[in-house]
Amino acid sequence: MTITILIDNALPPNSNLVAEHGLSIHVDTGVKKFLCDTGASGLFAENARALDIDFAQCDFAFISHGHNDHSGGLARFFETGGDNKVYMHRSILHNQYYSSRREVKRDISCDKNILESNKERIRLIDSNMKISDGIYAVRCRHDRFPKPYGNRFLTRNDGTSELLDDFGHEISLALTTPEGLVIISPCSHNGVMNIIHDCCMTAGCSKVHAFIGGFHFVESDRCITEAETFAESINALYPDTLFYTGHCTCDTAKGVLAGKLKNITFFVTGTKIDI
């Protein structure tokens, strides 16, 4: 299995690729190829071309949650034509999403016009489902472990009221392999430990070989403690799991995690992960 980061917030030195605040991941399992999220714009497609990846040949695409830094490139994906489907949670169609973490409150929703004009290619997810052999879409409901502090700046409006986002629209992917589960969770708003638990339950596998995605540890006065608590849980429960993170895992958190986890790698635009 080869997992390629088509776009991320950061670039490696002397790169001919482009970066943006967003995430798009290409997965080639050897049997299926698919796109997980499309970044904030169509730039992921430029990087795909430079990396010799034909995303038009994807069997399907998948949108992990309703924020536009993960769905902003959908129009570019739909331009490929064909009938390759896009999976996402149903509630994304009916909610607006907002961030107030910076000075000005921002609408960070998917472009509903793009969704409406391409509705024949969208497959809506209501609950956990098997997308293909060995590939599961998992909606996290477990809440035993902490969720990211940064969630408190994020809200949703269903047309009647605006509330803190509960991230019922966030879906992760669990892929079964001989070595154990490979979990892809681009932003992990429901908390990495909770997501791991539900992915294991859904796929019927207790061993987690690798976890790939952002942890949503944002810069704050809680960041160091948050990252330390997370590392303690990982070392206690999943000490041999490989973790790959970037995007919404801030630099302060990366510094803490680098010193406390033996199996952590920080990805950037263009990173290839062979599993």
mmCIF file of C-alpha atoms in Angstrom:
data_model
loop_
_atom_site.group_PDB
_atom_site.id
_atom_site.type_symbol
_atom_site.label_atom_id
_atom_site.label_comp_id
_atom_site.label_asym_id
_atom_site.label_seq_id
_atom_site.Cartn_x
_atom_site.Cartn_y
_atom_site.Cartn_z
ATOM 1 C CA MET A 1 0.000 0.000 0.000
ATOM 2 C CA THR A 2 1.306 3.440 -0.947
ATOM 3 C CA ILE A 3 -0.133 6.586 0.605
ATOM 4 C CA THR A 4 0.863 9.915 -0.912
ATOM 5 C CA ILE A 5 0.231 13.330 0.630
ATOM 6 C CA LEU A 6 -0.900 15.349 -2.394
ATOM 7 C CA ILE A 7 -1.203 18.584 -0.442
ATOM 8 C CA ASP A 8 -0.525 19.700 3.121
ATOM 9 C CA ASN A 9 0.271 22.934 4.933
ATOM 10 C CA ALA A 10 4.034 22.404 4.587
ATOM 11 C CA LEU A 11 6.582 21.689 1.850
ATOM 12 C CA PRO A 12 9.918 19.863 1.935
ATOM 13 C CA PRO A 13 13.034 21.903 1.083
ATOM 14 C CA ASN A 14 13.603 22.756 -2.595
ATOM 15 C CA SER A 15 10.294 21.290 -3.650
ATOM 16 C CA ASN A 16 8.612 21.962 -6.993
ATOM 17 C CA LEU A 17 5.219 21.248 -5.389
ATOM 18 C CA VAL A 18 2.769 23.718 -3.838
ATOM 19 C CA ALA A 19 1.289 23.820 -0.323
ATOM 20 C CA GLU A 20 -1.829 25.299 1.230
ATOM 21 C CA HIS A 21 -3.754 25.066 4.484
ATOM 22 C CA GLY A 22 -5.554 21.863 3.610
ATOM 23 C CA LEU A 23 -5.084 18.153 3.143
ATOM 24 C CA SER A 24 -5.478 15.695 0.291
ATOM 25 C CA ILE A 25 -4.260 12.101 0.386
ATOM 26 C CA HIS A 26 -3.995 9.555 -2.440
ATOM 27 C CA VAL A 27 -4.165 5.874 -1.469
ATOM 28 C CA ASP A 28 -3.151 2.926 -3.633
ATOM 29 C CA THR A 29 -3.875 -0.335 -1.845
ATOM 30 C CA GLY A 30 -2.711 -2.464 -4.755
ATOM 31 C CA VAL A 31 -6.345 -3.317 -5.457
ATOM 32 C CA LYS A 32 -8.134 0.020 -5.115
ATOM 33 C CA LYS A 33 -7.041 3.608 -5.650
ATOM 34 C CA PHE A 34 -8.880 6.457 -4.003
ATOM 35 C CA LEU A 35 -8.627 10.077 -2.951
ATOM 36 C CA CYS A 36 -9.186 11.087 0.652
ATOM 37 C CA ASP A 37 -10.073 14.798 0.760
ATOM 38 C CA THR A 38 -9.251 17.398 -1.884
ATOM 39 C CA GLY A 39 -7.497 20.199 -0.004
ATOM 40 C CA ALA A 40 -8.719 23.788 -0.014
ATOM 41 C CA SER A 41 -8.556 24.285 -3.785
ATOM 42 C CA GLY A 42 -7.671 22.539 -7.013
ATOM 43 C CA LEU A 43 -3.940 22.733 -6.255
ATOM 44 C CA PHE A 44 -3.898 19.085 -5.175
ATOM 45 C CA ALA A 45 -4.349 18.210 -8.862
ATOM 46 C CA GLU A 46 -1.219 20.152 -9.838
ATOM 47 C CA ASN A 47 0.789 18.222 -7.283
ATOM 48 C CA ALA A 48 -0.746 14.936 -8.428
ATOM 49 C CA ARG A 49 0.468 15.673 -11.947
ATOM 50 C CA ALA A 50 3.973 16.503 -10.699
ATOM 51 C CA LEU A 51 3.999 13.270 -8.665
ATOM 52 C CA ASP A 52 2.817 11.234 -11.671
ATOM 53 C CA ILE A 53 -0.479 10.301 -10.004
ATOM 54 C CA ASP A 54 -3.582 10.181 -12.203
ATOM 55 C CA PHE A 55 -6.376 10.914 -9.735
ATOM 56 C CA ALA A 56 -8.897 10.513 -12.549
ATOM 57 C CA GLN A 57 -8.221 6.774 -12.246
ATOM 58 C CA CYS A 58 -9.371 6.705 -8.609
ATOM 59 C CA ASP A 59 -12.103 4.167 -7.897
ATOM 60 C CA PHE A 60 -13.745 6.711 -5.610
ATOM 61 C CA ALA A 61 -13.095 9.806 -3.504
ATOM 62 C CA PHE A 62 -13.909 10.402 0.125
ATOM 63 C CA ILE A 63 -14.546 13.612 2.064
ATOM 64 C CA SER A 64 -13.752 13.194 5.751
ATOM 65 C CA HIS A 65 -15.816 16.115 7.101
ATOM 66 C CA GLY A 66 -17.601 19.294 6.115
ATOM 67 C CA HIS A 67 -14.754 21.851 6.261
ATOM 68 C CA ASN A 68 -13.579 23.545 3.089
ATOM 69 C CA ASP A 69 -9.858 22.956 3.636
ATOM 70 C CA HIS A 70 -10.680 19.281 2.954
ATOM 71 C CA SER A 71 -13.346 19.711 0.283
ATOM 72 C CA GLY A 72 -12.351 22.866 -1.582
ATOM 73 C CA GLY A 73 -10.911 20.891 -4.501
ATOM 74 C CA LEU A 74 -14.074 18.911 -5.201
ATOM 75 C CA ALA A 75 -14.859 20.936 -8.313
ATOM 76 C CA ARG A 76 -11.481 19.931 -9.737
ATOM 77 C CA PHE A 77 -12.189 16.277 -8.972
ATOM 78 C CA PHE A 78 -15.607 16.440 -10.610
ATOM 79 C CA GLU A 79 -14.042 17.920 -13.744
ATOM 80 C CA THR A 80 -12.469 14.524 -14.421
ATOM 81 C CA GLY A 81 -15.825 13.255 -15.622
ATOM 82 C CA GLY A 82 -16.630 9.561 -15.466
ATOM 83 C CA ASP A 83 -18.749 8.133 -12.698
ATOM 84 C CA ASN A 84 -16.252 7.726 -9.850
ATOM 85 C CA LYS A 85 -18.235 8.475 -6.714
ATOM 86 C CA VAL A 86 -17.572 10.748 -3.747
ATOM 87 C CA TYR A 87 -18.513 9.501 -0.274
ATOM 88 C CA MET A 88 -19.375 11.928 2.537
ATOM 89 C CA HIS A 89 -21.663 12.147 5.549
ATOM 90 C CA ARG A 90 -25.242 13.202 4.797
ATOM 91 C CA SER A 91 -25.295 16.069 7.321
ATOM 92 C CA ILE A 92 -22.679 17.989 5.311
ATOM 93 C CA LEU A 93 -25.471 18.872 2.869
ATOM 94 C CA HIS A 94 -27.622 20.499 5.553
ATOM 95 C CA ASN A 95 -25.178 22.363 7.802
ATOM 96 C CA GLN A 96 -22.995 25.429 7.636
ATOM 97 C CA TYR A 97 -19.726 25.278 9.548
ATOM 98 C CA TYR A 98 -17.857 28.153 11.202
ATOM 99 C CA SER A 99 -14.532 28.832 12.887
ATOM 100 C CA SER A 100 -13.965 31.604 15.420
ATOM 101 C CA ARG A 101 -10.393 30.692 16.353
ATOM 102 C CA ARG A 102 -9.008 33.770 14.667
ATOM 103 C CA GLU A 103 -10.198 37.358 15.013
ATOM 104 C CA VAL A 104 -12.969 37.151 12.421
ATOM 105 C CA LYS A 105 -15.589 34.387 12.422
ATOM 106 C CA ARG A 106 -15.265 32.475 9.155
ATOM 107 C CA ASP A 107 -17.608 30.255 7.163
ATOM 108 C CA ILE A 108 -15.600 27.078 6.502
ATOM 109 C CA SER A 109 -18.365 25.020 4.871
ATOM 110 C CA CYS A 110 -18.312 22.905 1.725
ATOM 111 C CA ASP A 111 -19.516 24.699 -1.384
ATOM 112 C CA LYS A 112 -23.141 23.529 -1.516
ATOM 113 C CA ASN A 113 -23.488 24.632 -5.145
ATOM 114 C CA ILE A 114 -20.728 22.211 -6.168
ATOM 115 C CA LEU A 115 -22.442 19.423 -4.243
ATOM 116 C CA GLU A 116 -25.825 20.152 -5.771
ATOM 117 C CA SER A 117 -24.555 20.333 -9.350
ATOM 118 C CA ASN A 118 -22.755 16.988 -8.947
ATOM 119 C CA LYS A 119 -25.267 15.176 -6.758
ATOM 120 C CA GLU A 120 -25.427 12.167 -9.077
ATOM 121 C CA ARG A 121 -21.827 11.375 -8.179
ATOM 122 C CA ILE A 122 -22.219 11.772 -4.412
ATOM 123 C CA ARG A 123 -22.878 8.820 -2.121
ATOM 124 C CA LEU A 124 -24.148 9.832 1.300
ATOM 125 C CA ILE A 125 -23.096 8.029 4.469
ATOM 126 C CA ASP A 126 -25.437 7.833 7.448
ATOM 127 C CA SER A 127 -23.525 5.373 9.631
ATOM 128 C CA ASN A 128 -20.614 2.956 9.500
ATOM 129 C CA MET A 129 -20.396 1.148 6.187
ATOM 130 C CA LYS A 130 -18.196 -1.114 4.117
ATOM 131 C CA ILE A 131 -17.156 0.812 1.012
ATOM 132 C CA SER A 132 -15.220 -2.057 -0.540
ATOM 133 C CA ASP A 133 -13.491 -5.262 0.554
ATOM 134 C CA GLY A 134 -11.243 -4.276 3.453
ATOM 135 C CA ILE A 135 -12.236 -0.575 3.391
ATOM 136 C CA TYR A 136 -14.629 0.735 6.044
ATOM 137 C CA ALA A 137 -16.071 4.214 6.582
ATOM 138 C CA VAL A 138 -16.356 4.813 10.322
ATOM 139 C CA ARG A 139 -18.378 7.480 12.115
ATOM 140 C CA CYS A 140 -16.908 7.883 15.593
ATOM 141 C CA ARG A 141 -19.302 7.727 18.546
ATOM 142 C CA HIS A 142 -16.844 6.744 21.279
ATOM 143 C CA ASP A 143 -16.065 9.541 23.758
ATOM 144 C CA ARG A 144 -14.102 7.917 26.543
ATOM 145 C CA PHE A 145 -10.947 9.782 25.569
ATOM 146 C CA PRO A 146 -10.486 13.560 25.258
ATOM 147 C CA LYS A 147 -11.415 15.397 22.090
ATOM 148 C CA PRO A 148 -9.185 18.217 20.824
ATOM 149 C CA TYR A 149 -9.222 21.507 22.708
ATOM 150 C CA GLY A 150 -9.442 23.333 19.361
ATOM 151 C CA ASN A 151 -12.974 22.009 18.785
ATOM 152 C CA ARG A 152 -14.349 24.699 21.082
ATOM 153 C CA PHE A 153 -13.793 27.299 18.338
ATOM 154 C CA LEU A 154 -15.865 25.385 15.776
ATOM 155 C CA THR A 155 -19.648 25.562 15.348
ATOM 156 C CA ARG A 156 -22.346 24.316 13.008
ATOM 157 C CA ASN A 157 -25.686 25.805 12.003
ATOM 158 C CA ASP A 158 -28.471 23.495 10.815
ATOM 159 C CA GLY A 159 -30.698 26.374 9.697
ATOM 160 C CA THR A 160 -32.471 26.779 13.019
ATOM 161 C CA SER A 161 -29.671 27.316 15.532
ATOM 162 C CA GLU A 162 -25.922 27.500 15.864
ATOM 163 C CA LEU A 163 -24.211 25.121 18.293
ATOM 164 C CA LEU A 164 -20.769 23.809 19.065
ATOM 165 C CA ASP A 165 -19.961 21.255 16.402
ATOM 166 C CA ASP A 166 -20.310 17.673 17.665
ATOM 167 C CA PHE A 167 -18.525 16.336 14.560
ATOM 168 C CA GLY A 168 -21.129 13.769 13.727
ATOM 169 C CA HIS A 169 -20.226 14.587 10.103
ATOM 170 C CA GLU A 170 -16.642 13.390 10.500
ATOM 171 C CA ILE A 171 -15.836 9.993 8.982
ATOM 172 C CA SER A 172 -12.559 8.080 9.132
ATOM 173 C CA LEU A 173 -11.376 5.193 6.976
ATOM 174 C CA ALA A 174 -10.229 1.831 8.343
ATOM 175 C CA LEU A 175 -8.311 -0.386 5.924
ATOM 176 C CA THR A 176 -7.582 -3.993 6.789
ATOM 177 C CA THR A 177 -4.102 -5.373 6.042
ATOM 178 C CA PRO A 178 -2.218 -8.499 7.131
ATOM 179 C CA GLU A 179 -0.252 -6.335 9.593
ATOM 180 C CA GLY A 180 -3.382 -4.814 11.144
ATOM 181 C CA LEU A 181 -5.577 -1.780 10.506
ATOM 182 C CA VAL A 182 -4.407 1.273 8.622
ATOM 183 C CA ILE A 183 -6.559 4.205 9.758
ATOM 184 C CA ILE A 184 -6.832 7.442 7.774
ATOM 185 C CA SER A 185 -8.362 10.313 9.731
ATOM 186 C CA PRO A 186 -7.465 13.668 8.154
ATOM 187 C CA CYS A 187 -8.412 15.958 11.085
ATOM 188 C CA SER A 188 -9.418 13.685 13.997
ATOM 189 C CA HIS A 189 -11.850 16.149 15.565
ATOM 190 C CA ASN A 190 -13.405 13.258 17.487
ATOM 191 C CA GLY A 191 -10.049 12.469 19.103
ATOM 192 C CA VAL A 192 -7.475 9.976 17.820
ATOM 193 C CA MET A 193 -8.004 7.488 20.637
ATOM 194 C CA ASN A 194 -11.788 7.492 20.199
ATOM 195 C CA ILE A 195 -11.421 7.058 16.440
ATOM 196 C CA ILE A 196 -9.027 4.130 16.855
ATOM 197 C CA HIS A 197 -11.493 2.430 19.196
ATOM 198 C CA ASP A 198 -14.430 2.707 16.785
ATOM 199 C CA CYS A 199 -12.367 1.723 13.738
ATOM 200 C CA CYS A 200 -11.234 -1.430 15.533
ATOM 201 C CA MET A 201 -14.812 -2.264 16.530
ATOM 202 C CA THR A 202 -16.174 -1.670 13.026
ATOM 203 C CA ALA A 203 -13.471 -3.610 11.194
ATOM 204 C CA GLY A 204 -13.318 -6.370 13.807
ATOM 205 C CA CYS A 205 -9.568 -5.997 14.281
ATOM 206 C CA SER A 206 -7.795 -5.022 17.495
ATOM 207 C CA LYS A 207 -4.334 -4.454 16.010
ATOM 208 C CA VAL A 208 -3.580 -1.031 14.539
ATOM 209 C CA HIS A 209 -0.594 -1.019 12.236
ATOM 210 C CA ALA A 210 -0.679 2.668 11.251
ATOM 211 C CA PHE A 211 -2.634 5.870 11.809
ATOM 212 C CA ILE A 212 -2.352 8.682 9.254
ATOM 213 C CA GLY A 213 -3.840 12.145 9.650
ATOM 214 C CA GLY A 214 -3.936 15.390 11.566
ATOM 215 C CA PHE A 215 -4.510 15.329 15.314
ATOM 216 C CA HIS A 216 -6.126 18.797 15.515
ATOM 217 C CA PHE A 217 -3.740 19.981 18.230
ATOM 218 C CA VAL A 218 -3.818 23.756 17.653
ATOM 219 C CA GLU A 219 -1.473 26.339 19.139
ATOM 220 C CA SER A 220 -2.847 27.289 22.558
ATOM 221 C CA ASP A 221 -1.905 27.365 26.231
ATOM 222 C CA ARG A 222 -3.311 23.813 26.454
ATOM 223 C CA CYS A 223 -1.277 22.395 23.595
ATOM 224 C CA ILE A 224 1.673 20.970 25.521
ATOM 225 C CA THR A 225 -0.506 19.282 28.119
ATOM 226 C CA GLU A 226 -2.838 17.990 25.405
ATOM 227 C CA ALA A 227 0.032 16.440 23.440
ATOM 228 C CA GLU A 228 1.615 14.960 26.567
ATOM 229 C CA THR A 229 -1.652 13.325 27.642
ATOM 230 C CA PHE A 230 -2.126 11.910 24.165
ATOM 231 C CA ALA A 231 1.406 10.486 24.092
ATOM 232 C CA GLU A 232 0.847 8.794 27.448
ATOM 233 C CA SER A 233 -2.287 7.087 26.105
ATOM 234 C CA ILE A 234 -0.530 5.948 22.944
ATOM 235 C CA ASN A 235 2.443 4.544 24.839
ATOM 236 C CA ALA A 236 0.085 2.664 27.141
ATOM 237 C CA LEU A 237 -2.301 1.253 24.529
ATOM 238 C CA TYR A 238 -0.701 1.418 21.061
ATOM 239 C CA PRO A 239 3.080 1.555 21.586
ATOM 240 C CA ASP A 240 3.876 -0.274 18.330
ATOM 241 C CA THR A 241 1.481 1.607 16.047
ATOM 242 C CA LEU A 242 3.063 3.819 13.390
ATOM 243 C CA PHE A 243 1.765 7.398 13.456
ATOM 244 C CA TYR A 244 2.057 9.862 10.571
ATOM 245 C CA THR A 245 0.775 13.371 11.161
ATOM 246 C CA GLY A 246 0.798 16.890 9.757
ATOM 247 C CA HIS A 247 -1.796 19.469 8.630
ATOM 248 C CA CYS A 248 -3.655 20.389 11.860
ATOM 249 C CA THR A 249 -1.002 19.104 14.259
ATOM 250 C CA CYS A 250 0.757 22.314 15.290
ATOM 251 C CA ASP A 251 4.522 22.756 15.618
ATOM 252 C CA THR A 252 4.424 22.885 19.424
ATOM 253 C CA ALA A 253 2.588 19.572 19.552
ATOM 254 C CA LYS A 254 5.006 18.050 17.048
ATOM 255 C CA GLY A 255 7.897 18.992 19.321
ATOM 256 C CA VAL A 256 6.267 17.285 22.296
ATOM 257 C CA LEU A 257 5.297 14.174 20.337
ATOM 258 C CA ALA A 258 8.742 13.811 18.746
ATOM 259 C CA GLY A 259 10.230 13.496 22.209
ATOM 260 C CA LYS A 260 7.659 11.090 23.603
ATOM 261 C CA LEU A 261 6.610 8.715 20.791
ATOM 262 C CA LYS A 262 9.050 6.312 19.162
ATOM 263 C CA ASN A 263 6.996 5.675 16.020
ATOM 264 C CA ILE A 264 5.929 9.107 14.842
ATOM 265 C CA THR A 265 6.671 10.711 11.478
ATOM 266 C CA PHE A 266 5.652 14.203 10.362
ATOM 267 C CA PHE A 267 4.431 14.381 6.783
ATOM 268 C CA VAL A 268 4.470 17.292 4.340
ATOM 269 C CA THR A 269 3.280 17.818 0.790
ATOM 270 C CA GLY A 270 4.689 15.051 -1.377
ATOM 271 C CA THR A 271 5.428 12.553 1.409
ATOM 272 C CA LYS A 272 5.080 8.918 0.291
ATOM 273 C CA ILE A 273 4.264 6.321 2.940
ATOM 274 C CA ASP A 274 4.800 2.688 1.993
ATOM 275 C CA ILE A 275 2.983 0.248 4.266
#
